[in-house]
Short mmCIF file of C-alpha atoms in Angstrom, two decimals:
data_model
loop_
_atom_site.label_atom_id
_atom_site.label_comp_id
_atom_site.label_asym_id
_atom_site.label_seq_id
_atom_site.Cartn_x
_atom_site.Cartn_y
_atom_site.Cartn_z
CA MET A 1 20.04 100.23 28.87
CA LYS A 2 22.23 103.32 29.06
CA SER A 3 21.85 105.93 26.34
CA TYR A 4 24.98 107.12 24.51
CA LYS A 5 25.94 110.08 22.37
CA ILE A 6 27.34 108.47 19.21
CA LEU A 7 29.27 110.25 16.48
CA ILE A 8 29.64 108.61 13.07
CA VAL A 9 31.96 110.22 10.51
CA THR A 10 31.45 109.09 6.92
CA ASP A 11 32.45 110.24 3.44
CA ALA A 12 29.60 108.12 2.01
CA TRP A 13 26.08 109.43 2.59
CA HIS A 14 22.87 110.34 0.81
CA PRO A 15 22.23 111.00 -2.04
CA GLN A 16 24.86 108.32 -2.78
CA VAL A 17 23.35 104.84 -3.16
CA ASN A 18 25.65 102.02 -2.13
CA GLY A 19 26.18 99.39 0.54
CA VAL A 20 28.00 101.76 2.90
CA VAL A 21 25.16 104.29 2.84
CA THR A 22 22.56 101.53 3.28
CA THR A 23 24.45 100.07 6.25
CA LEU A 24 24.92 103.38 8.02
CA SER A 25 21.33 104.51 7.36
CA TYR A 26 19.84 101.39 8.94
CA LEU A 27 22.43 101.48 11.74
CA VAL A 28 21.46 105.05 12.65
CA GLU A 29 17.78 104.11 12.53
CA GLU A 30 18.31 101.17 14.91
CA LEU A 31 20.48 103.17 17.31
CA LYS A 32 17.83 105.88 17.53
CA LYS A 33 15.16 103.23 18.21
CA GLN A 34 17.26 102.25 21.22
CA LYS A 35 17.19 105.88 22.43
CA HIS A 36 20.82 106.69 21.61
CA GLU A 37 21.63 110.19 20.39
CA VAL A 38 23.33 109.90 17.00
CA PHE A 39 25.35 112.64 15.32
CA LEU A 40 26.68 112.46 11.76
CA ILE A 41 29.48 114.25 9.97
CA THR A 42 28.95 113.74 6.22
CA PRO A 43 29.84 115.44 2.90
CA ASN A 44 26.49 117.25 3.09
CA ASP A 45 28.09 119.53 5.71
CA PHE A 46 30.90 120.71 3.43
CA ILE A 47 31.88 122.09 0.05
CA THR A 48 32.61 119.09 -2.16
CA VAL A 49 34.24 118.23 -5.48
CA PRO A 50 33.54 115.16 -7.66
CA CYS A 51 35.88 112.21 -7.18
CA PRO A 52 38.08 111.66 -10.27
CA THR A 53 36.75 108.74 -12.39
CA TYR A 54 33.69 108.48 -10.10
CA PRO A 55 31.79 111.81 -10.01
CA GLU A 56 28.88 110.35 -8.01
CA ILE A 57 31.22 110.30 -5.00
CA LYS A 58 31.74 113.73 -3.46
CA LEU A 59 35.03 114.62 -1.76
CA SER A 60 34.86 117.23 1.00
CA ILE A 61 37.34 120.10 0.92
CA ASN A 62 38.51 122.53 3.61
CA ALA A 63 36.91 120.20 6.15
CA TYR A 64 39.33 120.15 9.08
CA PRO A 65 38.33 123.38 10.90
CA LYS A 66 34.65 122.45 10.87
CA ILE A 67 35.30 118.84 11.89
CA TYR A 68 37.48 120.07 14.76
CA LYS A 69 34.65 122.30 15.98
CA LYS A 70 31.89 119.70 15.59
CA ILE A 71 33.73 116.88 17.38
CA LYS A 72 34.67 119.25 20.20
CA GLU A 73 31.08 120.47 20.59
CA ILE A 74 29.42 117.04 20.45
CA LYS A 75 31.58 115.39 23.13
CA ALA A 76 30.42 111.96 22.02
CA HIS A 77 30.71 108.88 24.21
CA ILE A 78 31.42 106.82 21.09
CA VAL A 79 33.26 107.91 17.94
CA HIS A 80 33.18 105.75 14.81
CA ILE A 81 35.05 106.57 11.59
CA ALA A 82 33.30 104.73 8.79
CA THR A 83 35.35 105.59 5.68
CA GLU A 84 38.89 106.36 4.56
CA GLY A 85 38.04 109.56 2.65
CA PRO A 86 38.84 113.19 3.55
CA LEU A 87 36.33 113.36 6.41
CA GLY A 88 37.50 110.08 7.86
CA PHE A 89 41.11 111.17 7.57
CA PHE A 90 40.55 114.52 9.31
CA ALA A 91 38.45 112.93 12.07
CA ARG A 92 41.18 110.35 12.62
CA ARG A 93 43.76 113.14 12.86
CA TYR A 94 41.69 115.04 15.41
CA CYS A 95 41.03 111.96 17.54
CA MET A 96 44.70 110.98 17.61
CA LYS A 97 45.78 114.52 18.47
CA ASN A 98 43.29 114.73 21.34
CA ASN A 99 43.60 111.15 22.66
CA ILE A 100 40.03 110.27 21.69
CA LYS A 101 39.47 106.54 21.25
CA PHE A 102 37.60 105.47 18.14
CA THR A 103 36.55 102.48 16.09
CA SER A 104 36.70 102.30 12.30
CA SER A 105 35.16 100.09 9.62
CA LEU A 106 36.42 98.61 6.39
CA HIS A 107 33.41 98.24 4.08
CA THR A 108 34.96 97.69 0.64
CA LYS A 109 37.98 96.24 -1.09
CA PHE A 110 39.31 99.75 -1.50
CA ALA A 111 42.74 98.66 -2.75
CA GLU A 112 41.25 96.48 -5.49
CA TYR A 113 38.79 99.22 -6.54
CA VAL A 114 41.58 101.78 -6.84
CA ASN A 115 43.66 99.29 -8.83
CA LYS A 116 40.79 98.73 -11.28
CA ARG A 117 40.47 102.46 -11.91
CA THR A 118 44.05 103.76 -11.67
CA HIS A 119 46.32 100.66 -11.86
CA ILE A 120 47.93 101.63 -8.55
CA PRO A 121 49.28 98.33 -7.14
CA VAL A 122 46.99 96.57 -4.68
CA SER A 123 49.90 96.34 -2.23
CA VAL A 124 50.13 100.13 -2.13
CA GLY A 125 46.40 100.38 -1.42
CA TYR A 126 46.66 97.96 1.49
CA SER A 127 49.66 99.83 2.90
CA PHE A 128 47.48 102.95 3.00
CA LEU A 129 44.60 101.05 4.61
CA ARG A 130 46.87 99.60 7.31
CA TYR A 131 48.19 103.09 8.03
CA PHE A 132 44.69 104.57 8.18
CA HIS A 133 43.10 101.92 10.42
CA LYS A 134 46.03 101.13 12.73
CA PRO A 135 45.11 103.76 15.41
CA ALA A 136 41.54 102.41 15.73
CA ASN A 137 40.85 100.34 18.83
CA LYS A 138 38.76 97.96 16.73
CA ILE A 139 38.22 97.62 12.99
CA LEU A 140 34.75 96.41 12.01
CA VAL A 141 34.74 94.16 8.92
CA THR A 142 31.90 92.50 7.05
CA THR A 143 32.57 88.75 7.13
CA LYS A 144 34.76 86.00 8.55
CA ASN A 145 36.47 85.54 5.20
CA MET A 146 37.22 89.27 5.10
CA GLU A 147 38.61 89.07 8.62
CA ASN A 148 40.93 86.25 7.55
CA GLU A 149 42.04 88.08 4.39
CA LEU A 150 42.91 91.22 6.35
CA ALA A 151 44.63 89.29 9.14
CA ASN A 152 46.86 87.73 6.48
CA ARG A 153 47.70 91.30 5.39
CA ASN A 154 48.76 92.17 8.96
CA PHE A 155 45.67 94.03 10.10
CA LYS A 156 44.99 93.79 13.84
CA ASN A 157 41.99 94.15 16.18
CA LEU A 158 39.40 92.97 13.66
CA VAL A 159 35.75 92.34 14.56
CA VAL A 160 33.18 90.74 12.25
CA TRP A 161 30.19 93.05 11.78
CA SER A 162 27.51 91.52 9.58
CA ARG A 163 24.61 93.25 7.80
CA GLY A 164 20.83 93.13 7.79
CA VAL A 165 17.87 93.20 5.45
CA ASN A 166 14.54 94.99 5.68
CA LYS A 167 12.17 92.05 5.33
CA SER A 168 9.09 94.28 5.48
CA ILE A 169 10.20 95.63 2.08
CA PHE A 170 12.05 92.77 0.41
CA GLY A 171 9.97 89.93 1.82
CA LYS A 172 6.57 91.33 0.91
CA ALA A 173 6.92 93.18 -2.39
CA GLU A 174 4.48 92.72 -5.23
CA LYS A 175 5.94 91.74 -8.58
CA ALA A 176 6.83 94.53 -10.98
CA ASN A 177 4.94 94.48 -14.27
CA VAL A 178 7.74 93.07 -16.42
CA SER A 179 6.82 91.53 -19.78
CA LEU A 180 9.99 89.62 -20.62
CA PRO A 181 10.72 86.02 -21.64
CA SER A 182 11.54 83.84 -18.66
CA PRO A 183 13.66 82.93 -16.86
CA ILE A 184 14.55 86.47 -15.80
CA TYR A 185 18.06 87.11 -14.50
CA ILE A 186 18.59 90.36 -12.61
CA TYR A 187 21.57 92.38 -11.40
CA VAL A 188 21.11 95.14 -8.80
CA GLY A 189 23.90 97.52 -7.82
CA ARG A 190 26.34 100.11 -9.05
CA VAL A 191 27.03 99.96 -12.76
CA ALA A 192 30.79 100.25 -12.44
CA ILE A 193 33.87 98.41 -13.64
CA GLU A 194 34.70 96.88 -10.25
CA LYS A 195 31.33 95.10 -10.22
CA ASN A 196 32.36 92.92 -13.18
CA ILE A 197 28.90 93.28 -14.77
CA LYS A 198 30.14 92.37 -18.26
CA ALA A 199 30.78 88.83 -17.03
CA PHE A 200 27.01 88.57 -16.56
CA LEU A 201 25.96 90.50 -19.67
CA ASP A 202 28.24 88.53 -22.02
CA ILE A 203 26.72 85.18 -21.06
CA GLN A 204 24.54 83.61 -23.74
CA ILE A 205 21.60 82.00 -21.99
CA GLU A 206 17.90 81.47 -22.60
CA GLY A 207 15.68 84.08 -20.96
CA SER A 208 16.04 87.79 -20.19
CA LYS A 209 18.36 90.09 -18.27
CA ILE A 210 17.66 93.17 -16.17
CA VAL A 211 20.19 95.64 -14.74
CA VAL A 212 18.95 97.86 -11.90
CA GLY A 213 21.20 100.73 -10.85
CA ASP A 214 23.35 103.54 -12.14
CA GLY A 215 27.03 104.38 -12.28
CA PRO A 216 29.99 105.31 -14.48
CA GLN A 217 29.45 102.45 -16.96
CA PHE A 218 25.69 102.85 -17.33
CA ASN A 219 25.57 104.63 -20.70
CA GLU A 220 28.35 102.50 -22.18
CA LEU A 221 26.74 99.18 -21.24
CA LYS A 222 23.20 100.25 -22.09
CA LYS A 223 24.36 101.20 -25.58
CA LYS A 224 26.27 97.95 -26.08
CA TYR A 225 23.74 95.46 -24.66
CA LYS A 226 20.52 96.46 -26.39
CA ASP A 227 18.70 93.24 -25.45
CA VAL A 228 19.08 93.98 -21.71
CA LEU A 229 16.56 96.06 -19.74
CA PHE A 230 18.43 98.85 -17.94
CA THR A 231 16.10 100.49 -15.44
CA GLY A 232 18.49 103.07 -14.00
CA MET A 233 18.35 103.96 -10.31
CA LEU A 234 15.24 102.81 -8.45
CA LYS A 235 13.93 103.35 -4.94
CA GLU A 236 14.12 100.51 -2.44
CA LYS A 237 10.50 99.38 -2.84
CA GLU A 238 10.85 99.43 -6.63
CA VAL A 239 14.02 97.34 -6.42
CA ALA A 240 12.13 94.85 -4.25
CA SER A 241 9.33 94.60 -6.85
CA TYR A 242 11.82 93.90 -9.66
CA LEU A 243 13.50 91.22 -7.54
CA ALA A 244 10.11 89.66 -6.86
CA ALA A 245 9.48 89.48 -10.62
CA SER A 246 12.82 87.76 -11.31
CA ASP A 247 13.92 84.15 -11.22
CA VAL A 248 17.63 84.53 -10.38
CA PHE A 249 19.71 87.33 -8.91
CA VAL A 250 23.18 87.43 -10.49
CA PHE A 251 26.07 88.84 -8.47
CA PRO A 252 29.16 88.89 -10.74
CA SER A 253 31.42 90.95 -8.46
CA LYS A 254 34.65 89.42 -7.20
CA THR A 255 35.66 92.41 -5.08
CA ASP A 256 32.72 93.02 -2.72
CA THR A 257 33.20 92.32 0.96
CA PHE A 258 29.58 91.30 1.62
CA GLY A 259 26.87 92.32 -0.84
CA ILE A 260 23.73 93.49 0.98
CA VAL A 261 21.82 93.00 -2.27
CA ILE A 262 22.47 89.26 -1.91
CA ILE A 263 20.47 89.00 1.30
CA GLU A 264 17.84 91.37 -0.08
CA ALA A 265 17.36 88.99 -3.01
CA LEU A 266 17.21 86.00 -0.67
CA ALA A 267 14.61 87.76 1.49
CA ALA A 268 12.55 88.17 -1.69
CA GLY A 269 12.85 84.43 -2.31
CA VAL A 270 15.22 84.85 -5.26
CA PRO A 271 18.20 82.45 -5.53
CA VAL A 272 21.64 83.96 -6.06
CA ALA A 273 24.15 83.05 -8.78
CA ALA A 274 27.66 84.20 -7.97
CA TYR A 275 31.32 83.26 -7.83
CA PRO A 276 32.64 81.46 -4.72
CA VAL A 277 34.34 84.57 -3.32
CA THR A 278 34.20 86.61 -0.10
CA GLY A 279 30.62 87.76 0.46
CA PRO A 280 28.69 85.12 -1.49
CA LEU A 281 30.74 82.39 0.20
CA ASP A 282 30.08 83.76 3.68
CA ILE A 283 26.35 83.99 3.05
CA LEU A 284 25.64 80.91 0.94
CA LYS A 285 28.25 78.24 1.68
CA ASN A 286 26.84 75.16 3.43
CA THR A 287 23.25 76.26 2.79
CA LYS A 288 20.56 74.71 0.61
CA ALA A 289 20.82 77.72 -1.72
CA ASP A 290 24.54 77.33 -2.44
CA CYS A 291 24.93 77.23 -6.22
CA LEU A 292 28.22 79.15 -6.37
CA ASP A 293 30.47 78.27 -9.29
CA TRP A 294 33.56 79.72 -10.98
CA ASP A 295 31.56 79.29 -14.19
CA LEU A 296 28.91 81.99 -13.69
CA LYS A 297 26.65 80.51 -16.37
CA GLU A 298 26.60 77.19 -14.50
CA SER A 299 25.78 79.01 -11.29
CA MET A 300 22.86 80.74 -13.03
CA LYS A 301 21.54 77.39 -14.30
CA LYS A 302 21.86 75.77 -10.86
CA ALA A 303 20.06 78.69 -9.22
CA LEU A 304 16.89 77.92 -11.20
CA ASN A 305 16.50 74.75 -9.12
CA ILE A 306 16.67 76.51 -5.74
CA LYS A 307 13.38 76.84 -3.85
CA LYS A 308 12.13 80.26 -2.70
CA GLU A 309 11.55 79.03 0.85
CA GLU A 310 15.19 77.98 1.14
CA CYS A 311 16.31 81.47 0.14
CA LYS A 312 14.02 83.20 2.61
CA GLU A 313 15.20 80.93 5.42
CA ILE A 314 18.80 82.08 4.94
CA ALA A 315 17.78 85.75 5.01
CA LYS A 316 16.08 85.37 8.41
CA GLN A 317 19.40 85.41 10.27
CA TYR A 318 20.39 88.85 8.93
CA THR A 319 18.81 91.72 10.88
CA TRP A 320 19.69 95.37 11.30
CA GLU A 321 18.93 94.99 14.98
CA ASN A 322 21.79 92.52 15.33
CA CYS A 323 24.01 94.77 13.20
CA ALA A 324 23.44 97.61 15.69
CA LYS A 325 24.02 95.25 18.62
CA VAL A 326 27.49 94.22 17.39
CA PHE A 327 28.35 97.86 16.64
CA LEU A 328 27.45 98.93 20.17
CA GLN A 329 29.18 96.00 21.85
CA THR A 330 32.37 96.82 19.98
CA ALA A 331 32.26 100.61 20.16
CA SER A 332 31.09 100.96 23.77
CA VAL A 333 34.43 99.55 24.98
CA ASN A 334 35.89 102.92 23.98
CA LEU A 335 33.57 105.16 26.01
CA GLN A 336 35.10 108.61 26.32
CA PHE A 337 33.30 109.83 29.45
#
């Protein structure tokens, strides 16, 4: 197989912890395994300022001159713009100005997230996203339902690009030492308003609740829900051990486009309670572990009857190797040299 020089431009990178960073980290790892040369342009290369209302996200400033120089020096065969932030915007500008073909990806429901935080109309957010992604030869999106949603909003050239799970971590973890009444219901992810965590925390149900993760709402929710175990941010292996010690993974978000944590929970043999929305629907519909319900409490109750083996079986189809394969098949159409 031919080796390529691949440039990925992203505004989301370590030390951020989110689905975008997880996806790109594993993607880079897989591409390097296949002997491709991967270059990254990330906020770590620039002076940054905290994003308003979300200080964990760093926005790069005065980035264009350096991006111009780096793209010119790298001379990549493949250019992928992963995010719609300052770095993505400047890379897009450079590529258009210099007739460089590129692919882009739409990882999150950006318009809905912005609406939750600023009340800017969702329609305005999607107008911006259409403008940003229109020059891309292909737009990589997470699921078939997401592809359909975006097509209905007049996005073109969409390609479904699924995700993977590290089964050596999430399929083999030992249980964390958690002394809580069972059943144990766990949430893993950002502790932020768009994740709709209160819908989970407000439910009155027998058993215990754990929240793993950090974010803008962490202190507020920890103070309010004193009967819930808030662990804060954990490393991947620690997350896997908490999942292994739990009975049900609860995913209350209605705005995620996939939810890598869903397939991580499934790989750990933990059934998933969620709403029947994009992400959970794409992963769980028509499977033996489908207990999706618009009543989240009912979904949590149904999940207790799902067998571990059925969860693990679903997770088998999601690999980072296949994620890298789809990326390359899509992006290599735009070879520059």
